[in-house]
GROMACS .gro file of C-alpha atoms in nm:
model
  327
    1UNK     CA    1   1.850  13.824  12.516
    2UNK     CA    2   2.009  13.559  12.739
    3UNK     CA    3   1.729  13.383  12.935
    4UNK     CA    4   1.914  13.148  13.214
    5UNK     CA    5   1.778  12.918  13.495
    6UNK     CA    6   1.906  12.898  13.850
    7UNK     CA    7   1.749  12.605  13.999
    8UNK     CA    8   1.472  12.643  13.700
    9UNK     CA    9   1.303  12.825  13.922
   10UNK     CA   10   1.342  13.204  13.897
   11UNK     CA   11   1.482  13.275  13.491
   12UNK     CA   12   1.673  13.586  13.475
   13UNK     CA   13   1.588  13.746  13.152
   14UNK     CA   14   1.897  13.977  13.061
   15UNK     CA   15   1.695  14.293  12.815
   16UNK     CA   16   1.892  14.576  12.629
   17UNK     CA   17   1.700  14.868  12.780
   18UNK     CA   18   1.528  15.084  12.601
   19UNK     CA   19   1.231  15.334  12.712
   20UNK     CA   20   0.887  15.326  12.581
   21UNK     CA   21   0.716  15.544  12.407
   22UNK     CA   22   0.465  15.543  12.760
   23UNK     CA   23   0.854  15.733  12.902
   24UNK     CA   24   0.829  15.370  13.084
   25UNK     CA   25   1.159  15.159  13.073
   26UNK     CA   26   1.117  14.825  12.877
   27UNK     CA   27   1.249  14.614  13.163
   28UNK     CA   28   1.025  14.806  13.379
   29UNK     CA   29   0.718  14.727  13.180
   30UNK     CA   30   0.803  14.345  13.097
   31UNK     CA   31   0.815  14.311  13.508
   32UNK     CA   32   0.507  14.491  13.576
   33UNK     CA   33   0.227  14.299  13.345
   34UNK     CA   34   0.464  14.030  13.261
   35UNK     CA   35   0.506  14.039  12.896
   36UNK     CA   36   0.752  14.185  12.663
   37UNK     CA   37   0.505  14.443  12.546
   38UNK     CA   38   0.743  14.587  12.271
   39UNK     CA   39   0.807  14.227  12.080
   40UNK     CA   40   0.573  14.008  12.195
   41UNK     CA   41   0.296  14.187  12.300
   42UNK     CA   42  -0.012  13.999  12.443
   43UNK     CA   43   0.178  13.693  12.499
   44UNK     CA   44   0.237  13.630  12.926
   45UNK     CA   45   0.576  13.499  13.000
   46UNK     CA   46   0.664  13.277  13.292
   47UNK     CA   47   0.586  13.408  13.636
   48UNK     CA   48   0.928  13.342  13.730
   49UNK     CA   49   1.061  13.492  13.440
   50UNK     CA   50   1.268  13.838  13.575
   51UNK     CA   51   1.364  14.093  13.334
   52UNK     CA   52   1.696  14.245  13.419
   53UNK     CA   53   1.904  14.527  13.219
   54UNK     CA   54   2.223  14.475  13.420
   55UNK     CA   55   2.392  14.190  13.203
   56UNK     CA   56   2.646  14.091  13.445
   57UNK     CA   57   2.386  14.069  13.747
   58UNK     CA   58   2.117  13.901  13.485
   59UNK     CA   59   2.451  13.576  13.444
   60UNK     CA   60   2.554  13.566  13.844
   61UNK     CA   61   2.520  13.234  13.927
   62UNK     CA   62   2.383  13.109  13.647
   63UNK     CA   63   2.503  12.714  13.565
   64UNK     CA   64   2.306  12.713  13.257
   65UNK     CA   65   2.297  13.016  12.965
   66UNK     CA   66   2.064  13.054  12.685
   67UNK     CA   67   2.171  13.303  12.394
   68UNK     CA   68   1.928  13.449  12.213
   69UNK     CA   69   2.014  13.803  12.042
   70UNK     CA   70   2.060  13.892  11.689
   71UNK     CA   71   2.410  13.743  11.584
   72UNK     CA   72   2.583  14.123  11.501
   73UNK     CA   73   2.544  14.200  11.870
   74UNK     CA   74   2.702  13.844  11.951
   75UNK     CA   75   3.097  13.914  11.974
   76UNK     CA   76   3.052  14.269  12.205
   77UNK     CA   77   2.809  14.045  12.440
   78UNK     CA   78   3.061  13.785  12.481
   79UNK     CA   79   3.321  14.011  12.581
   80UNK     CA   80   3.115  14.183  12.830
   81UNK     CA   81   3.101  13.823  12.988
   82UNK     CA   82   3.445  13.789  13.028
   83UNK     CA   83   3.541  13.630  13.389
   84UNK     CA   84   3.153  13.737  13.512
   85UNK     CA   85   3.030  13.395  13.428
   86UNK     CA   86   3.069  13.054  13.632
   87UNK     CA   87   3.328  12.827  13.463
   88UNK     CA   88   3.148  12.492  13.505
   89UNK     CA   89   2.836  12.710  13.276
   90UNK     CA   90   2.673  12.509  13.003
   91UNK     CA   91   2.603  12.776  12.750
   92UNK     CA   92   2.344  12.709  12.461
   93UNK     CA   93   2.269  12.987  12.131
   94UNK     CA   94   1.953  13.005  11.950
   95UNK     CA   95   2.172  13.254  11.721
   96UNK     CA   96   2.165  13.208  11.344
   97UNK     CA   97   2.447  13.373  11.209
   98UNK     CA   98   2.843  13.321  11.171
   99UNK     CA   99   3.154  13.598  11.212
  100UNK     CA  100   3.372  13.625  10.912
  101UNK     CA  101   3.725  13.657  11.036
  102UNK     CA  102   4.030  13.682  10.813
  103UNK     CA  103   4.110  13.279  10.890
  104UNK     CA  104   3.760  13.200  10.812
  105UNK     CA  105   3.420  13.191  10.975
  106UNK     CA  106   3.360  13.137  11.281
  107UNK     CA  107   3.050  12.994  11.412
  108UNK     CA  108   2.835  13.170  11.710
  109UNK     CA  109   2.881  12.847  11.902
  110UNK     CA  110   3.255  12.872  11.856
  111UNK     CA  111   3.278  13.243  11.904
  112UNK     CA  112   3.066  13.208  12.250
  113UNK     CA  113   3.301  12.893  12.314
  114UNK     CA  114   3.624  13.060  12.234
  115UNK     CA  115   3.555  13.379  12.425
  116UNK     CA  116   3.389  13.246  12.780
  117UNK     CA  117   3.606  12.898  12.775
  118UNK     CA  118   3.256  12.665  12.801
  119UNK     CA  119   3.082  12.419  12.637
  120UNK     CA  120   2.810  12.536  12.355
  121UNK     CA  121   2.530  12.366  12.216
  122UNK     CA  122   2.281  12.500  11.978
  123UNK     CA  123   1.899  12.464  11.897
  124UNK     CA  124   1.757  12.528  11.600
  125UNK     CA  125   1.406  12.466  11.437
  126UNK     CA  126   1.106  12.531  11.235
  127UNK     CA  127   1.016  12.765  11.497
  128UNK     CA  128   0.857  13.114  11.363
  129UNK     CA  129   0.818  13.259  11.722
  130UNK     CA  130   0.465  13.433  11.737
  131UNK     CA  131   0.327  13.026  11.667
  132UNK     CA  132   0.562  12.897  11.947
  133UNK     CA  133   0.375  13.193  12.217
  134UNK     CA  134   0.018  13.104  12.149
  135UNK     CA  135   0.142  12.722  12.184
  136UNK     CA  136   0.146  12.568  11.878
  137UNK     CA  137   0.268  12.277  11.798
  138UNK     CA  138   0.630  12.298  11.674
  139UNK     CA  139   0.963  12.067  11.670
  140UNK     CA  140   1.311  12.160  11.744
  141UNK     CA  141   1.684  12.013  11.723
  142UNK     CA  142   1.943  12.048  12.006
  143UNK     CA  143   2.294  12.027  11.845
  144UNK     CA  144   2.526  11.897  12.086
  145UNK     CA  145   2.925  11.830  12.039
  146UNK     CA  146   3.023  11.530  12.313
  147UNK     CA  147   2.854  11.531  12.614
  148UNK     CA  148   2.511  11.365  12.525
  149UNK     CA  149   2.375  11.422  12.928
  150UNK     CA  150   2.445  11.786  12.849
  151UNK     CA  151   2.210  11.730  12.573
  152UNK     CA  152   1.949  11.581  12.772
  153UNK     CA  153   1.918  11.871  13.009
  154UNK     CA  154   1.907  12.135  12.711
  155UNK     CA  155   1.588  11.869  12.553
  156UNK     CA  156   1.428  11.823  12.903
  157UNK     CA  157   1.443  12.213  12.972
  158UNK     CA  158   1.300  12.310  12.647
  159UNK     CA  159   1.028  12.004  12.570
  160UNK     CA  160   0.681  12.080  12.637
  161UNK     CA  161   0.378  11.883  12.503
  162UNK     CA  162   0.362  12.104  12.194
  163UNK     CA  163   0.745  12.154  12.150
  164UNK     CA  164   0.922  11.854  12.062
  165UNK     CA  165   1.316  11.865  12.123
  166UNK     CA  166   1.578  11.620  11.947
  167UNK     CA  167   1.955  11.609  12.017
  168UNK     CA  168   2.166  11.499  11.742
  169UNK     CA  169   2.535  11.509  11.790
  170UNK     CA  170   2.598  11.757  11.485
  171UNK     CA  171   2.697  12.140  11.678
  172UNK     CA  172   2.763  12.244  11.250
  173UNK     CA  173   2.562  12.085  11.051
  174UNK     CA  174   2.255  12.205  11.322
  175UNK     CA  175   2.393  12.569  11.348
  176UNK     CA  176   2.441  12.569  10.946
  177UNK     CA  177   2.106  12.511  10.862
  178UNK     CA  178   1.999  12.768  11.089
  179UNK     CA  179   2.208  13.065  10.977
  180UNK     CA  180   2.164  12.941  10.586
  181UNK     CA  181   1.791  12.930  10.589
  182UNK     CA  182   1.811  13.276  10.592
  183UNK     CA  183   1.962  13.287  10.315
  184UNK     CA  184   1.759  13.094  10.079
  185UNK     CA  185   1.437  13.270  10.237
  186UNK     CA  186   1.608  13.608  10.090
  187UNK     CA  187   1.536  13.444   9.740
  188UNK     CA  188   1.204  13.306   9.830
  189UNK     CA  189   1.060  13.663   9.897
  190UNK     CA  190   1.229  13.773   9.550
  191UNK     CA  191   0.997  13.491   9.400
  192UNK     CA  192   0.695  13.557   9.619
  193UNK     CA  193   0.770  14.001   9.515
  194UNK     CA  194   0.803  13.896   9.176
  195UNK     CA  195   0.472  13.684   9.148
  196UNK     CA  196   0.647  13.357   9.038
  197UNK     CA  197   0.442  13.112   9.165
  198UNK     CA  198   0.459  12.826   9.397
  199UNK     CA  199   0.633  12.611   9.151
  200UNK     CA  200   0.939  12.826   9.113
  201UNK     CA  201   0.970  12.930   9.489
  202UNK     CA  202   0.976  12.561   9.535
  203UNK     CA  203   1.274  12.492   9.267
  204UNK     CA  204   1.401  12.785   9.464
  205UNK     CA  205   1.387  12.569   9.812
  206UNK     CA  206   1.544  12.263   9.672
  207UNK     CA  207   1.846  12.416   9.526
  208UNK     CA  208   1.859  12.632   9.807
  209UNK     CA  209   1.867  12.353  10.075
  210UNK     CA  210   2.156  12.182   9.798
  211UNK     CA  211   2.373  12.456   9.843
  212UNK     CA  212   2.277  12.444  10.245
  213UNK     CA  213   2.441  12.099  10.221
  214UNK     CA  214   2.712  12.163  10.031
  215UNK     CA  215   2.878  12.466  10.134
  216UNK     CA  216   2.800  12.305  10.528
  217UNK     CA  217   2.993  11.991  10.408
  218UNK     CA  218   3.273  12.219  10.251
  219UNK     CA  219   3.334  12.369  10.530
  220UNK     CA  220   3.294  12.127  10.785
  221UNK     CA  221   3.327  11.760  10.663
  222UNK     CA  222   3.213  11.596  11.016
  223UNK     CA  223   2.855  11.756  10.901
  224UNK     CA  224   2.601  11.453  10.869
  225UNK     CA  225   2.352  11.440  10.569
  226UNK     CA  226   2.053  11.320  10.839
  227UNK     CA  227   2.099  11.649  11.036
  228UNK     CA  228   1.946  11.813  10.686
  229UNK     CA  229   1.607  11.595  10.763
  230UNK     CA  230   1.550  11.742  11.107
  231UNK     CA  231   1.324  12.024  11.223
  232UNK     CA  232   1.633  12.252  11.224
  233UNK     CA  233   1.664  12.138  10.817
  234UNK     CA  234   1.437  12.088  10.597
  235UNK     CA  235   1.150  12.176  10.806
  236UNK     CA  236   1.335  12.503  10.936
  237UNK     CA  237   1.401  12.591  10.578
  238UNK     CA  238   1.022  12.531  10.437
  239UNK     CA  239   0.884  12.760  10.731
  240UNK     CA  240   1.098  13.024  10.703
  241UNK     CA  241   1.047  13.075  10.303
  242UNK     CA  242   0.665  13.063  10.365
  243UNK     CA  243   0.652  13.318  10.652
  244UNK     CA  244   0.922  13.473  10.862
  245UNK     CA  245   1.057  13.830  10.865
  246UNK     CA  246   1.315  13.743  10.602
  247UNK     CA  247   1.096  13.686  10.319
  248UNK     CA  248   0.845  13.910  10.419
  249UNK     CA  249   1.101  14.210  10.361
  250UNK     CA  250   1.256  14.050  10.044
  251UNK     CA  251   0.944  14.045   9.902
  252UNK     CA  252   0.890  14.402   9.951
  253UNK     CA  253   1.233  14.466   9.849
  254UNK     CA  254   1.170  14.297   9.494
  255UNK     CA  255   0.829  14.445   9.478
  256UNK     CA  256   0.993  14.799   9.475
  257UNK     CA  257   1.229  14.711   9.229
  258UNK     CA  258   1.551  14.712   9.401
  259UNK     CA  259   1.466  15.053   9.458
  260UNK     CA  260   1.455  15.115   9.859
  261UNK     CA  261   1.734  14.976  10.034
  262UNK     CA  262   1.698  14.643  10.313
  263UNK     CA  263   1.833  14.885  10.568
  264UNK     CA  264   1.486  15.119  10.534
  265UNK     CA  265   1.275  14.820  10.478
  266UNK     CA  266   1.425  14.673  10.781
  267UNK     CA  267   1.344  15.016  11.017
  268UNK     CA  268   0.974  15.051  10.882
  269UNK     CA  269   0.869  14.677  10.877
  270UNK     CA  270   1.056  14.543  11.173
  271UNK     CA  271   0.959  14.776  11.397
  272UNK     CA  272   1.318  14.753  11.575
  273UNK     CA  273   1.371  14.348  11.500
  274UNK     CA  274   1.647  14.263  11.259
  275UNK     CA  275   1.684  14.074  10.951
  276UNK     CA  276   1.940  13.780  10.974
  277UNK     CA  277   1.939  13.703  10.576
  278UNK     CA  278   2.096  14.001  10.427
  279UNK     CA  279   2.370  13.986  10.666
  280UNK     CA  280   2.435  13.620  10.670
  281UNK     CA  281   2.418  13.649  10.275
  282UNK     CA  282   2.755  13.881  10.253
  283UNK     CA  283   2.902  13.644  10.516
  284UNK     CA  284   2.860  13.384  10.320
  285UNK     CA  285   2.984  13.534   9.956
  286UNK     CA  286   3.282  13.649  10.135
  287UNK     CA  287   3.386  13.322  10.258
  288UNK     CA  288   3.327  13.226   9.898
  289UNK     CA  289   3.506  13.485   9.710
  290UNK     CA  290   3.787  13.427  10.001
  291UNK     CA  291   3.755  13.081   9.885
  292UNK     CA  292   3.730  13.071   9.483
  293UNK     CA  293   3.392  12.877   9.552
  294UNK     CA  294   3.144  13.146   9.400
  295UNK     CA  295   3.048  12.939   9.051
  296UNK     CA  296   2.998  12.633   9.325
  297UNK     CA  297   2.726  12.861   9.497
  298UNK     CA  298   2.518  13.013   9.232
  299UNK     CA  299   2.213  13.064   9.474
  300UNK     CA  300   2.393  13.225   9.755
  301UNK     CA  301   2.591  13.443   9.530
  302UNK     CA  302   2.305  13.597   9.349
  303UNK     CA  303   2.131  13.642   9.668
  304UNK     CA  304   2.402  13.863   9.825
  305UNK     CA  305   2.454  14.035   9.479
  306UNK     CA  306   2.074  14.115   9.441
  307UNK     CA  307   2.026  14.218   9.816
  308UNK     CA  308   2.376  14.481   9.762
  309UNK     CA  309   2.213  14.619   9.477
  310UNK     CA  310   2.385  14.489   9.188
  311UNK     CA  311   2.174  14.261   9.023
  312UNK     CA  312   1.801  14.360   8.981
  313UNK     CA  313   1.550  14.115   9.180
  314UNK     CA  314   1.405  13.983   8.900
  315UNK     CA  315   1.811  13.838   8.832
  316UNK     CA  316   1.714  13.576   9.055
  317UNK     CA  317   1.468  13.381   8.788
  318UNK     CA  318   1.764  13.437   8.541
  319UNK     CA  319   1.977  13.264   8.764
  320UNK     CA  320   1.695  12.947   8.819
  321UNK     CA  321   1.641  12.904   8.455
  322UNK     CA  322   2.044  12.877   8.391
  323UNK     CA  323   2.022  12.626   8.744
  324UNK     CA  324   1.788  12.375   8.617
  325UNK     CA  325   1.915  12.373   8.270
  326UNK     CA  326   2.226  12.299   8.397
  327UNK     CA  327   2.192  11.978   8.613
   0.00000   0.00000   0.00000
């Protein structure tokens, strides 16, 4: 959804529409008793928040735009947008996820960039979003490229007393944490399906948030080592293998044995939300493959080659064992 201020005053809420199973439109219903009833039910929104299904009406105007959708959806979205936006806009994405193109990836930030000609930053966090609603307390990192006043407005907009904002001038290294935390919380519901223990989910975290730094650095070598010890790190990473939708269906995934696909776990569990990991995970083992760096990335690798179906959950011990032995 792309959320976006006018004066901060009214927020224009852009919604894909879809109708109820009350025959009442979603947009409809979020208007009427002011929550999003379908995916965050009991939770009141702003007053001046205004659900709109008309995407190019919901942007009019807008100075400042917030992206916030699940990152498949990203590229089509962005086209829509084409000339329908102002070109002084500040854009921001909340999107974890990358495209793969045949040149290599692309970050969301860059694809949004690219495709509307604006500025992009990013925010990222420990920030599991039912907590956030009922206002607890929660930190969050604003990725910014140059403009560090552009920055400020993205932390003043966001902070509230029990959301803590911090800008660091890292767009990548912000925006990689966030789309590889997925990742690594794919393997941390194998551990938590397969009744491993604390111990190894935690060996699981550490090499997880090594290969985070790694392949980031690989790719982009302007990516700073602190950016790994903010919220949108470390923190990001810890939250999102304890709860989070990711691990929650990867550990029903490994308790089944491999045996019902991601895509059916996805439908029944979800409830119409979508799982970042198992996407981000062939993204990422094709820009290694692409790349030769596969043996570099044993963690990511066996992720994507236990969520396709070709190694059997419990491959991802196996592939521990031969990790710590090795360094």
């Amino acid at each position: 959804m792309d959320h976006h201020l006018i004066n901060s005053d009214e927020v224009r809420m852009w919604v894909y529409e879809e109708t109820l199973q009350s025959g009442e439109k979603l947009t409809d219903a979020i208007n009427r008793t002011n929550e999003n009833v379908k995916y965050l039910p009991g939770i009141k929104l702003g007053k001046n928040v205004v659900a709109d299904p008309d995407l190019e009406n919901a942007v009019r105007d807008a100075d400042m735009l917030v992206f916030v959708t699940p990152h498949q959806f990203m590229e089509g979205i962005c086209k829509r947008l084409v000339g329908k936006i102002r070109p002084d806009a500040e854009a921001i994405s909340l999107v974890k996820g990358m495209e793969v193109k045949m040149e290599g990836p692309c970050m969301i930030s860059s694809l949004i960039s690219q495709i509307l000609g604006i500025n992009c930053s990013v925010l990222m966090g420990a920030n599991i979003a039912n907590e956030i609603a009922v206002e607890k307390f929660s930190e969050a990192t604003v990725g910014y490229r140059q403009n560090r006043d552009v920055a400020e407005r993205w932390v003043q907009l966001f902070y509230t007393p029990y959301f803590i904002v911090t800008a660091v001038q890292d767009v990548e290294g912000v925006e990689l944490c966030g789309t590889l935390k997925n990742v690594v919380a794919i393997a941390a519901g194998f551990v938590d399906g397969l009744e491993m223990g604390n111990n190894t989910k935690a060996a699981i975290m550490r090499l997880g948030l090594r290969e985070m730094k790694a392949f980031s650095k690989l790719l982009f070598p302007s990516v700073k080592d602190s950016t790994f010890f903010e919220s949108c790190g470390v923190a990001d990473l810890i939250t999102t293998c304890l709860g989070g939708r990711n691990r929650k269906v990867a550990e029903a995934y490994a308790k089944n044995g491999g045996k019902r696909s991601f895509d059916e776990l996805e439908a029944e569990m979800l409830q119409g939300q979508k799982l970042q990991g198992v996407s981000t995970a062939r993204e990422v083992y094709e820009v290694l493959s692409h790349r030769g760096w596969l043996e570099l990335f044993p963690l990511f690798s066996t992720v994507h080659e236990i969520s396709s179906g070709l190694l059997p959950p419990s491959a991802i011990v196996e592939y521990s064992e031969k990790q710590v032995r090795s360094f």
